[in-house]
Coordinates of C-alpha atoms in Angstrom, one line a residue:
I1 CA -14.9 -14.6 14.7
G2 CA -15.5 -10.9 14.2
M3 CA -18.2 -8.6 15.4
T4 CA -19.4 -5.2 14.2
M5 CA -21.1 -2.5 16.2
G6 CA -21.7 1.2 16.2
D7 CA -19.3 3.6 17.9
T8 CA -19.1 7.2 19.0
S9 CA -15.4 7.6 18.8
G10 CA -14.3 10.6 16.7
G11 CA -17.3 12.6 17.9
G12 CA -20.3 10.8 16.6
R13 CA -22.3 7.6 16.2
H14 CA -22.4 7.8 12.5
R15 CA -20.0 8.2 9.6
G16 CA -20.9 10.6 6.8
G17 CA -24.4 9.9 5.3
G18 CA -25.9 8.7 8.6
E19 CA -24.6 5.2 8.6
A20 CA -23.4 3.7 11.9
M21 CA -19.6 3.4 12.2
R22 CA -18.7 -0.3 12.1
W23 CA -16.1 -1.9 14.3
L24 CA -14.6 -5.2 13.5
I25 CA -13.6 -6.9 16.8
L26 CA -11.1 -9.8 16.8
P27 CA -10.0 -11.7 19.9
D28 CA -7.0 -14.0 20.5
I29 CA -5.0 -14.1 17.3
H30 CA -2.2 -16.3 18.8
D31 CA 0.1 -16.0 15.8
K32 CA -2.7 -16.9 13.3
L33 CA -2.0 -13.9 11.1
R34 CA -3.3 -15.5 7.9
R35 CA -6.6 -16.3 9.4
A36 CA -6.9 -12.8 11.1
N37 CA -6.0 -11.0 7.9
Q38 CA -8.5 -13.0 5.9
I39 CA -11.3 -11.9 8.3
I40 CA -10.1 -8.3 8.2
E41 CA -10.1 -8.2 4.4
R42 CA -13.4 -10.0 4.1
E43 CA -15.5 -8.1 6.7
P44 CA -16.4 -4.5 6.0
H45 CA -15.5 -2.2 8.8
D46 CA -14.5 1.4 9.6
R47 CA -12.4 0.6 12.7
L48 CA -10.6 -2.5 13.9
L49 CA -10.4 -3.5 17.6
L50 CA -8.0 -6.3 18.4
L51 CA -8.6 -7.8 21.9
G52 CA -5.1 -9.0 22.7
D53 CA -3.2 -12.3 22.9
F54 CA -1.4 -11.8 19.6
F55 CA 1.3 -14.3 20.5
D56 CA 1.8 -17.9 21.7
D57 CA 0.1 -20.5 19.6
F58 CA 1.6 -23.7 20.8
R59 CA 2.4 -24.9 17.3
T60 CA 4.4 -21.8 16.2
G61 CA 7.9 -20.8 16.7
V62 CA 10.3 -17.8 16.7
T63 CA 9.7 -16.9 13.0
D64 CA 5.9 -16.8 13.5
A65 CA 6.4 -14.6 16.6
A66 CA 8.6 -12.3 14.6
D67 CA 6.0 -12.1 11.8
T68 CA 3.2 -11.4 14.3
A69 CA 5.3 -8.7 16.0
S70 CA 5.8 -6.9 12.7
Q71 CA 2.1 -7.0 12.0
V72 CA 1.3 -5.9 15.6
K73 CA 3.6 -2.9 15.2
L74 CA 1.7 -1.9 12.0
W75 CA -1.7 -2.2 13.8
L76 CA -0.4 -0.2 16.8
N77 CA 0.5 2.6 14.4
D78 CA -2.7 2.5 12.4
P79 CA -5.1 5.3 13.5
N80 CA -8.1 3.2 12.7
T81 CA -7.0 0.2 14.8
S82 CA -6.9 -0.2 18.6
C83 CA -5.0 -3.0 20.2
L84 CA -5.8 -4.2 23.7
L85 CA -3.2 -6.0 25.8
G86 CA -3.7 -9.7 26.5
N87 CA -2.0 -11.9 29.1
H88 CA 0.2 -13.5 26.5
D89 CA 1.3 -10.1 25.2
M90 CA 2.2 -9.1 28.8
S91 CA 4.6 -12.1 28.8
Y92 CA 6.7 -10.3 26.2
G93 CA 6.3 -6.7 27.3
W94 CA 6.6 -7.0 31.0
C95 CA 7.9 -10.4 32.1
R96 CA 11.5 -9.1 32.7
Q97 CA 10.0 -7.0 35.5
N98 CA 7.6 -9.5 36.8
R99 CA 8.2 -13.2 36.2
Q100 CA 4.6 -14.0 37.4
L101 CA 3.3 -12.5 34.1
I102 CA 4.7 -15.4 32.0
C103 CA 2.0 -17.4 30.3
P104 CA 2.1 -20.9 28.8
G105 CA 3.8 -20.8 25.4
Y106 CA 6.3 -18.1 26.5
D107 CA 9.8 -18.6 25.0
A108 CA 12.9 -16.5 25.6
A109 CA 13.8 -16.7 21.9
K110 CA 10.4 -15.4 21.0
W111 CA 10.9 -12.6 23.5
I112 CA 14.0 -11.5 21.6
A113 CA 12.3 -11.7 18.2
I114 CA 9.2 -9.9 19.4
N115 CA 11.1 -7.1 21.1
A116 CA 13.3 -6.6 18.1
A117 CA 10.2 -5.3 16.3
V118 CA 7.9 -4.0 19.1
T119 CA 9.7 -1.2 20.9
T120 CA 9.0 0.2 24.4
R121 CA 7.1 3.1 22.7
D122 CA 5.0 0.5 20.8
W123 CA 4.2 -1.4 24.0
Q124 CA 2.9 1.9 25.5
K125 CA 0.3 2.1 22.7
F126 CA -1.5 -1.0 23.9
K127 CA -4.7 -0.3 25.9
L128 CA -6.1 -2.2 28.8
H129 CA -9.8 -1.8 27.8
A130 CA -12.0 0.4 25.6
W131 CA -15.4 1.9 25.8
L132 CA -17.5 1.7 22.7
E133 CA -20.8 3.6 22.4
C134 CA -23.6 2.1 20.4
D135 CA -27.4 2.7 20.1
Q136 CA -28.0 0.3 23.0
G137 CA -25.6 2.2 25.3
P138 CA -21.9 1.9 26.1
W139 CA -20.0 -1.4 25.9
L140 CA -16.9 -2.0 28.0
V141 CA -14.5 -4.2 26.1
S142 CA -11.4 -5.9 27.4
H143 CA -9.2 -8.9 26.7
A144 CA -10.5 -10.8 29.8
G145 CA -11.5 -9.5 33.2
I146 CA -11.6 -5.9 34.3
H147 CA -10.0 -5.1 37.6
P148 CA -12.3 -2.9 39.8
V149 CA -9.6 -0.2 40.0
W150 CA -9.5 0.1 36.2
L151 CA -13.3 0.2 36.0
A152 CA -13.5 3.0 38.7
Q153 CA -10.9 5.0 36.8
S154 CA -12.7 4.7 33.5
R155 CA -16.2 5.5 34.5
A156 CA -15.6 9.2 33.8
S157 CA -14.5 8.4 30.3
I158 CA -17.6 6.5 29.1
G159 CA -18.2 7.4 25.5
S160 CA -14.6 7.7 24.5
S161 CA -13.0 4.9 22.5
S162 CA -10.4 4.1 25.1
T163 CA -9.2 5.0 28.6
G164 CA -5.5 5.3 27.9
P165 CA -2.5 3.2 27.3
A166 CA -1.4 0.1 29.2
P167 CA 1.2 0.5 31.9
T168 CA 4.7 1.3 30.6
P169 CA 7.1 -1.6 30.5
G170 CA 10.5 -1.0 32.1
P171 CA 13.8 -1.4 30.3
A172 CA 14.6 -4.9 29.1

């Protein structure tokens, strides 16, 4: 469930030697780290774009959420990986400020485990959407829908790999 495409981030459409830069794009991991890592290891790529919803498979528990959180922290700090924010991720980063952000599968014990690994600084590294440039033109990539306000704010940055971090969560 991955996709590769060309990109202009880092100043050009091509890596050294004229080859197009390859993005591997993975959506909705939902605590399925083994499967995600198998795809990441199997598919050749230069950059990794994760489309959000890292948490909340309905058959997993606190230990799985903690393992996922540890891996997400590594991805957030990898310069060749971009992580977009999904609605299930918002449940754990922002639900204390807005209870309407809670998604099915949310569990307070998972919140504790996830936020023991993913700090406020880490949550700030999530992006709401990304622009990827390829030979066919720019692609706007998000977890789900794009709000018209986000789109209007991002039009000026077409061609960059992202338009900035997600909103900052407040203190827990």
